[in-house]
Amino acid sequence: MEQKILIVDDEESIVTLLKYNIDQAGYETDVAYNGTDALEKASKDHFDLIVLDVMLPGMDGMEVCKKLRQMQVNTPVLMLTAKDDEFDKVLGLELGADDYLTKPFSPREVVARIKAILRRMVRENAVNDQKIIQIADLSIYPEQYEATIKDEPLTFTPKEFELLLYLAQNLGRVLSRDQLLSAVWNYDFAGDTRIVDVHVSHLREKIEPETKKPVYIKTIRGLGYKMEEPK
């Protein structure tokens, strides 16, 4: 069965170009030209990935991504934008996007990114088949994308959960920010690791008894982070 991609952009020429090349790569495609239509299609139909332009009329791509995650639609999102802006990039990923391309781009690059994201999803789904991960009072359920602390359910964005899961799977191992960027975001931010620090901060707010004295996610100065079993 062909994997299905939703292409969202208000420029018809870009949609036509992307649709042709993604179709040629062997995927089924559907299109939307504004945020409202994109949100409706993505929430009602099954897609394996969404190619989402940020600069859309009315509801922009950031808002579409945010609303999808609020609706528990965890379809991977590849964001496209004309803005080469670090704030835009970080904000988009914080809202749950999986990768980011700045215009102008080649259709071949878009297809390569799509393939990379879908390969990663296959790997993550295989990992998610494993049993519950228990670290002290923290219980992680990979298959359900859920976690609890002292049996109280926690709420995460998809990227927060993936970061938590990766740290837990590497319990006791020091992981650099670059390693975490590569493993969780599958993307090279040219040394910009602020997105990792932001997500770690969010995780600590949710799982740590005291955020200023973390017992689960430890900062290893000059190196990165390490998940530990609290003593």
Short mmCIF file of the C-alpha atoms (twelve columns), coordinates in Angstrom:
data_MODEL
# 
_entry.id   MODEL 
# 
loop_
_atom_site.group_PDB 
_atom_site.id 
_atom_site.type_symbol 
_atom_site.label_atom_id 
_atom_site.label_alt_id 
_atom_site.label_comp_id 
_atom_site.label_asym_id 
_atom_site.label_seq_id 
_atom_site.Cartn_x 
_atom_site.Cartn_y 
_atom_site.Cartn_z 
_atom_site.pdbx_PDB_model_num 
ATOM 1   C CA . MET A 1   0.000   0.000  0.000  1 
ATOM 2   C CA . GLU A 2   1.406   3.390  -1.017 1 
ATOM 3   C CA . GLN A 3   2.297   5.818  1.726  1 
ATOM 4   C CA . LYS A 4   0.201   8.977  1.548  1 
ATOM 5   C CA . ILE A 5   1.607   12.520 1.723  1 
ATOM 6   C CA . LEU A 6   -0.403  15.731 2.243  1 
ATOM 7   C CA . ILE A 7   1.159   18.764 0.510  1 
ATOM 8   C CA . VAL A 8   0.138   22.156 1.927  1 
ATOM 9   C CA . ASP A 9   1.235   25.377 0.204  1 
ATOM 10  C CA . ASP A 10  -0.641  28.426 -1.094 1 
ATOM 11  C CA . GLU A 11  1.554   28.732 -4.195 1 
ATOM 12  C CA . GLU A 12  0.087   26.556 -6.944 1 
ATOM 13  C CA . SER A 13  3.392   26.316 -8.815 1 
ATOM 14  C CA . ILE A 14  5.140   24.893 -5.739 1 
ATOM 15  C CA . VAL A 15  2.298   22.448 -5.076 1 
ATOM 16  C CA . THR A 16  2.442   21.246 -8.696 1 
ATOM 17  C CA . LEU A 17  6.227   20.808 -8.544 1 
ATOM 18  C CA . LEU A 18  6.151   18.985 -5.204 1 
ATOM 19  C CA . LYS A 19  3.209   16.790 -6.178 1 
ATOM 20  C CA . TYR A 20  4.902   15.692 -9.418 1 
ATOM 21  C CA . ASN A 21  8.174   14.779 -7.719 1 
ATOM 22  C CA . ILE A 22  6.582   13.095 -4.690 1 
ATOM 23  C CA . ASP A 23  4.270   11.112 -6.981 1 
ATOM 24  C CA . GLN A 24  7.295   10.083 -9.046 1 
ATOM 25  C CA . ALA A 25  8.997   8.847  -5.870 1 
ATOM 26  C CA . GLY A 26  6.165   6.360  -5.432 1 
ATOM 27  C CA . TYR A 27  3.937   8.085  -2.879 1 
ATOM 28  C CA . GLU A 28  0.244   8.888  -3.061 1 
ATOM 29  C CA . THR A 29  -0.471  12.614 -2.607 1 
ATOM 30  C CA . ASP A 30  -3.252  14.976 -1.674 1 
ATOM 31  C CA . VAL A 31  -3.061  18.778 -1.573 1 
ATOM 32  C CA . ALA A 32  -4.400  21.751 0.375  1 
ATOM 33  C CA . TYR A 33  -3.851  25.445 -0.355 1 
ATOM 34  C CA . ASN A 34  -4.648  26.951 3.053  1 
ATOM 35  C CA . GLY A 35  -4.395  26.098 6.720  1 
ATOM 36  C CA . THR A 36  -8.090  25.497 7.308  1 
ATOM 37  C CA . ASP A 37  -8.355  22.893 4.532  1 
ATOM 38  C CA . ALA A 38  -5.082  21.307 5.648  1 
ATOM 39  C CA . LEU A 39  -6.308  20.947 9.224  1 
ATOM 40  C CA . GLU A 40  -9.590  19.412 8.084  1 
ATOM 41  C CA . LYS A 41  -7.924  16.901 5.766  1 
ATOM 42  C CA . ALA A 42  -5.164  15.958 8.210  1 
ATOM 43  C CA . SER A 43  -7.602  15.409 11.061 1 
ATOM 44  C CA . LYS A 44  -10.083 13.314 9.033  1 
ATOM 45  C CA . ASP A 45  -7.876  11.259 6.692  1 
ATOM 46  C CA . HIS A 46  -4.805  9.125  7.344  1 
ATOM 47  C CA . PHE A 47  -1.525  10.531 6.052  1 
ATOM 48  C CA . ASP A 48  1.958   9.149  6.598  1 
ATOM 49  C CA . LEU A 49  3.515   12.626 6.393  1 
ATOM 50  C CA . ILE A 50  2.529   16.276 5.892  1 
ATOM 51  C CA . VAL A 51  4.631   18.747 3.879  1 
ATOM 52  C CA . LEU A 52  3.487   22.028 5.433  1 
ATOM 53  C CA . ASP A 53  4.347   25.571 4.341  1 
ATOM 54  C CA . VAL A 54  4.613   28.071 7.205  1 
ATOM 55  C CA . MET A 55  3.401   31.141 5.293  1 
ATOM 56  C CA . LEU A 56  -0.230  30.268 4.586  1 
ATOM 57  C CA . PRO A 57  -3.204  32.648 4.275  1 
ATOM 58  C CA . GLY A 58  -5.455  32.783 7.323  1 
ATOM 59  C CA . MET A 59  -4.263  30.004 9.610  1 
ATOM 60  C CA . ASP A 60  -0.486  29.705 9.124  1 
ATOM 61  C CA . GLY A 61  1.543   26.509 9.211  1 
ATOM 62  C CA . MET A 62  2.659   27.025 12.811 1 
ATOM 63  C CA . GLU A 63  -0.959  27.201 13.961 1 
ATOM 64  C CA . VAL A 64  -1.911  24.165 11.855 1 
ATOM 65  C CA . CYS A 65  0.908   22.132 13.432 1 
ATOM 66  C CA . LYS A 66  -0.024  23.291 16.929 1 
ATOM 67  C CA . LYS A 67  -3.713  22.417 16.455 1 
ATOM 68  C CA . LEU A 68  -2.886  18.991 15.012 1 
ATOM 69  C CA . ARG A 69  -0.765  18.122 18.043 1 
ATOM 70  C CA . GLN A 70  -3.488  19.393 20.378 1 
ATOM 71  C CA . MET A 71  -5.892  17.053 18.556 1 
ATOM 72  C CA . GLN A 72  -3.435  14.167 19.128 1 
ATOM 73  C CA . VAL A 73  -2.731  13.887 15.397 1 
ATOM 74  C CA . ASN A 74  0.906   12.762 15.457 1 
ATOM 75  C CA . THR A 75  1.493   12.559 11.697 1 
ATOM 76  C CA . PRO A 76  5.109   13.604 10.945 1 
ATOM 77  C CA . VAL A 77  5.405   17.182 9.622  1 
ATOM 78  C CA . LEU A 78  8.065   18.568 7.269  1 
ATOM 79  C CA . MET A 79  7.838   22.365 7.433  1 
ATOM 80  C CA . LEU A 80  8.665   24.629 4.491  1 
ATOM 81  C CA . THR A 81  9.332   28.332 4.812  1 
ATOM 82  C CA . ALA A 82  10.809  31.297 3.000  1 
ATOM 83  C CA . LYS A 83  12.169  32.498 6.342  1 
ATOM 84  C CA . ASP A 84  15.731  31.526 7.208  1 
ATOM 85  C CA . ASP A 85  15.022  32.451 10.799 1 
ATOM 86  C CA . GLU A 86  16.350  30.571 13.840 1 
ATOM 87  C CA . PHE A 87  13.355  31.596 15.961 1 
ATOM 88  C CA . ASP A 88  10.984  30.274 13.301 1 
ATOM 89  C CA . LYS A 89  12.931  27.038 13.126 1 
ATOM 90  C CA . VAL A 90  12.999  26.459 16.876 1 
ATOM 91  C CA . LEU A 91  9.354   27.462 17.325 1 
ATOM 92  C CA . GLY A 92  8.201   25.139 14.556 1 
ATOM 93  C CA . LEU A 93  10.010  22.192 16.065 1 
ATOM 94  C CA . GLU A 94  8.760   23.035 19.545 1 
ATOM 95  C CA . LEU A 95  5.209   22.924 18.169 1 
ATOM 96  C CA . GLY A 96  5.808   19.378 16.965 1 
ATOM 97  C CA . ALA A 97  7.292   19.592 13.452 1 
ATOM 98  C CA . ASP A 98  9.767   16.820 12.619 1 
ATOM 99  C CA . ASP A 99  12.010  18.599 10.138 1 
ATOM 100 C CA . TYR A 100 12.460  21.949 8.427  1 
ATOM 101 C CA . LEU A 101 13.421  23.134 4.940  1 
ATOM 102 C CA . THR A 102 14.041  26.739 3.912  1 
ATOM 103 C CA . LYS A 103 13.020  27.954 0.443  1 
ATOM 104 C CA . PRO A 104 14.396  27.830 -2.164 1 
ATOM 105 C CA . PHE A 105 14.912  24.056 -2.108 1 
ATOM 106 C CA . SER A 106 15.205  21.360 -4.736 1 
ATOM 107 C CA . PRO A 107 12.365  18.836 -5.105 1 
ATOM 108 C CA . ARG A 108 14.987  16.098 -4.759 1 
ATOM 109 C CA . GLU A 109 15.911  17.459 -1.324 1 
ATOM 110 C CA . VAL A 110 12.255  17.449 -0.229 1 
ATOM 111 C CA . VAL A 111 11.859  13.828 -1.338 1 
ATOM 112 C CA . ALA A 112 15.084  12.875 0.471  1 
ATOM 113 C CA . ARG A 113 13.819  14.480 3.681  1 
ATOM 114 C CA . ILE A 114 10.475  12.700 3.345  1 
ATOM 115 C CA . LYS A 115 12.227  9.348  2.952  1 
ATOM 116 C CA . ALA A 116 14.482  10.054 5.944  1 
ATOM 117 C CA . ILE A 117 11.553  10.974 8.206  1 
ATOM 118 C CA . LEU A 118 9.533   7.918  7.169  1 
ATOM 119 C CA . ARG A 119 12.550  5.623  7.713  1 
ATOM 120 C CA . ARG A 120 12.953  7.071  11.196 1 
ATOM 121 C CA . MET A 121 9.279   6.488  11.936 1 
ATOM 122 C CA . VAL A 122 9.678   2.817  10.992 1 
ATOM 123 C CA . ARG A 123 12.643  2.526  13.381 1 
ATOM 124 C CA . GLU A 124 10.740  4.291  16.156 1 
ATOM 125 C CA . ASN A 125 7.701   2.067  15.685 1 
ATOM 126 C CA . ALA A 126 9.943   -0.968 16.043 1 
ATOM 127 C CA . VAL A 127 11.369  0.478  19.259 1 
ATOM 128 C CA . ASN A 128 7.871   1.307  20.459 1 
ATOM 129 C CA . ASP A 129 6.955   -2.394 20.372 1 
ATOM 130 C CA . GLN A 130 9.088   -3.042 23.421 1 
ATOM 131 C CA . LYS A 131 7.643   -3.378 26.927 1 
ATOM 132 C CA . ILE A 132 7.122   -0.677 29.557 1 
ATOM 133 C CA . ILE A 133 10.239  1.196  30.681 1 
ATOM 134 C CA . GLN A 134 10.252  1.694  34.455 1 
ATOM 135 C CA . ILE A 135 12.664  4.152  36.101 1 
ATOM 136 C CA . ALA A 136 11.754  4.659  39.764 1 
ATOM 137 C CA . ASP A 137 8.306   6.348  39.789 1 
ATOM 138 C CA . LEU A 138 8.487   7.100  36.059 1 
ATOM 139 C CA . SER A 139 6.680   4.634  33.758 1 
ATOM 140 C CA . ILE A 140 7.073   5.001  29.986 1 
ATOM 141 C CA . TYR A 141 4.782   3.213  27.527 1 
ATOM 142 C CA . PRO A 142 6.509   3.442  24.120 1 
ATOM 143 C CA . GLU A 143 3.707   1.916  22.077 1 
ATOM 144 C CA . GLN A 144 1.075   4.278  23.457 1 
ATOM 145 C CA . TYR A 145 3.315   7.382  23.467 1 
ATOM 146 C CA . GLU A 146 2.354   7.791  27.115 1 
ATOM 147 C CA . ALA A 147 4.114   8.124  30.462 1 
ATOM 148 C CA . THR A 148 3.127   8.431  34.101 1 
ATOM 149 C CA . ILE A 149 4.839   9.622  37.261 1 
ATOM 150 C CA . LYS A 150 3.561   7.910  40.422 1 
ATOM 151 C CA . ASP A 151 0.707   6.604  38.228 1 
ATOM 152 C CA . GLU A 152 -0.337  10.169 37.330 1 
ATOM 153 C CA . PRO A 153 -0.573  10.626 33.541 1 
ATOM 154 C CA . LEU A 154 1.764   13.137 31.905 1 
ATOM 155 C CA . THR A 155 1.155   15.199 28.762 1 
ATOM 156 C CA . PHE A 156 3.899   15.602 26.155 1 
ATOM 157 C CA . THR A 157 4.368   16.944 22.659 1 
ATOM 158 C CA . PRO A 158 5.574   14.203 20.266 1 
ATOM 159 C CA . LYS A 159 9.150   15.502 20.385 1 
ATOM 160 C CA . GLU A 160 9.162   15.751 24.181 1 
ATOM 161 C CA . PHE A 161 8.096   12.126 24.410 1 
ATOM 162 C CA . GLU A 162 10.673  10.991 21.844 1 
ATOM 163 C CA . LEU A 163 13.405  12.798 23.762 1 
ATOM 164 C CA . LEU A 164 12.261  11.262 27.050 1 
ATOM 165 C CA . LEU A 165 12.145  7.796  25.470 1 
ATOM 166 C CA . TYR A 166 15.608  8.144  23.938 1 
ATOM 167 C CA . LEU A 167 17.110  9.291  27.239 1 
ATOM 168 C CA . ALA A 168 15.410  6.397  29.037 1 
ATOM 169 C CA . GLN A 169 16.630  3.859  26.493 1 
ATOM 170 C CA . ASN A 170 20.151  5.121  27.176 1 
ATOM 171 C CA . LEU A 171 19.841  5.091  30.978 1 
ATOM 172 C CA . GLY A 172 23.144  5.963  32.654 1 
ATOM 173 C CA . ARG A 173 24.781  7.071  29.397 1 
ATOM 174 C CA . VAL A 174 25.962  10.639 28.839 1 
ATOM 175 C CA . LEU A 175 24.493  11.975 25.591 1 
ATOM 176 C CA . SER A 176 25.737  15.137 23.919 1 
ATOM 177 C CA . ARG A 177 23.310  17.726 22.610 1 
ATOM 178 C CA . ASP A 178 24.431  16.919 19.067 1 
ATOM 179 C CA . GLN A 179 23.673  13.224 19.657 1 
ATOM 180 C CA . LEU A 180 20.203  14.116 20.902 1 
ATOM 181 C CA . LEU A 181 19.578  16.409 17.917 1 
ATOM 182 C CA . SER A 182 20.577  13.653 15.526 1 
ATOM 183 C CA . ALA A 183 18.609  10.901 17.277 1 
ATOM 184 C CA . VAL A 184 15.392  12.762 18.057 1 
ATOM 185 C CA . TRP A 185 15.179  15.418 15.326 1 
ATOM 186 C CA . ASN A 186 17.213  13.579 12.679 1 
ATOM 187 C CA . TYR A 187 18.555  16.935 11.583 1 
ATOM 188 C CA . ASP A 188 21.781  18.921 11.764 1 
ATOM 189 C CA . PHE A 189 21.271  22.394 13.237 1 
ATOM 190 C CA . ALA A 190 24.856  23.439 12.564 1 
ATOM 191 C CA . GLY A 191 25.711  23.503 16.244 1 
ATOM 192 C CA . ASP A 192 22.487  25.199 17.383 1 
ATOM 193 C CA . THR A 193 21.461  23.011 20.335 1 
ATOM 194 C CA . ARG A 194 19.040  25.403 22.026 1 
ATOM 195 C CA . ILE A 195 16.104  23.255 20.962 1 
ATOM 196 C CA . VAL A 196 17.486  20.372 23.072 1 
ATOM 197 C CA . ASP A 197 17.856  22.568 26.163 1 
ATOM 198 C CA . VAL A 198 14.308  23.895 25.746 1 
ATOM 199 C CA . HIS A 199 12.865  20.378 25.520 1 
ATOM 200 C CA . VAL A 200 14.899  19.115 28.476 1 
ATOM 201 C CA . SER A 201 13.584  22.052 30.497 1 
ATOM 202 C CA . HIS A 202 10.011  21.111 29.544 1 
ATOM 203 C CA . LEU A 203 10.611  17.474 30.517 1 
ATOM 204 C CA . ARG A 204 12.018  18.465 33.889 1 
ATOM 205 C CA . GLU A 205 8.951   20.569 34.623 1 
ATOM 206 C CA . LYS A 206 6.845   17.451 34.110 1 
ATOM 207 C CA . ILE A 207 8.843   14.627 35.697 1 
ATOM 208 C CA . GLU A 208 11.170  16.142 38.295 1 
ATOM 209 C CA . PRO A 209 10.086  16.620 41.950 1 
ATOM 210 C CA . GLU A 210 12.227  19.805 41.944 1 
ATOM 211 C CA . THR A 211 13.208  21.264 38.591 1 
ATOM 212 C CA . LYS A 212 16.267  23.025 40.037 1 
ATOM 213 C CA . LYS A 213 17.497  19.761 41.605 1 
ATOM 214 C CA . PRO A 214 16.793  17.155 38.914 1 
ATOM 215 C CA . VAL A 215 17.070  13.506 39.882 1 
ATOM 216 C CA . TYR A 216 16.084  11.940 36.546 1 
ATOM 217 C CA . ILE A 217 17.687  14.092 33.828 1 
ATOM 218 C CA . LYS A 218 21.103  15.287 34.950 1 
ATOM 219 C CA . THR A 219 23.152  17.973 33.208 1 
ATOM 220 C CA . ILE A 220 26.724  16.834 32.666 1 
ATOM 221 C CA . ARG A 221 28.621  20.092 32.352 1 
ATOM 222 C CA . GLY A 222 30.495  20.460 29.089 1 
ATOM 223 C CA . LEU A 223 29.121  17.175 27.759 1 
ATOM 224 C CA . GLY A 224 25.328  16.996 27.665 1 
ATOM 225 C CA . TYR A 225 22.609  15.121 29.562 1 
ATOM 226 C CA . LYS A 226 22.167  11.775 31.286 1 
ATOM 227 C CA . MET A 227 19.052  9.940  32.461 1 
ATOM 228 C CA . GLU A 228 19.611  8.330  35.877 1 
ATOM 229 C CA . GLU A 229 17.690  6.156  38.294 1 
ATOM 230 C CA . PRO A 230 16.984  8.426  41.294 1 
ATOM 231 C CA . LYS A 231 18.790  7.329  44.432 1 
# 
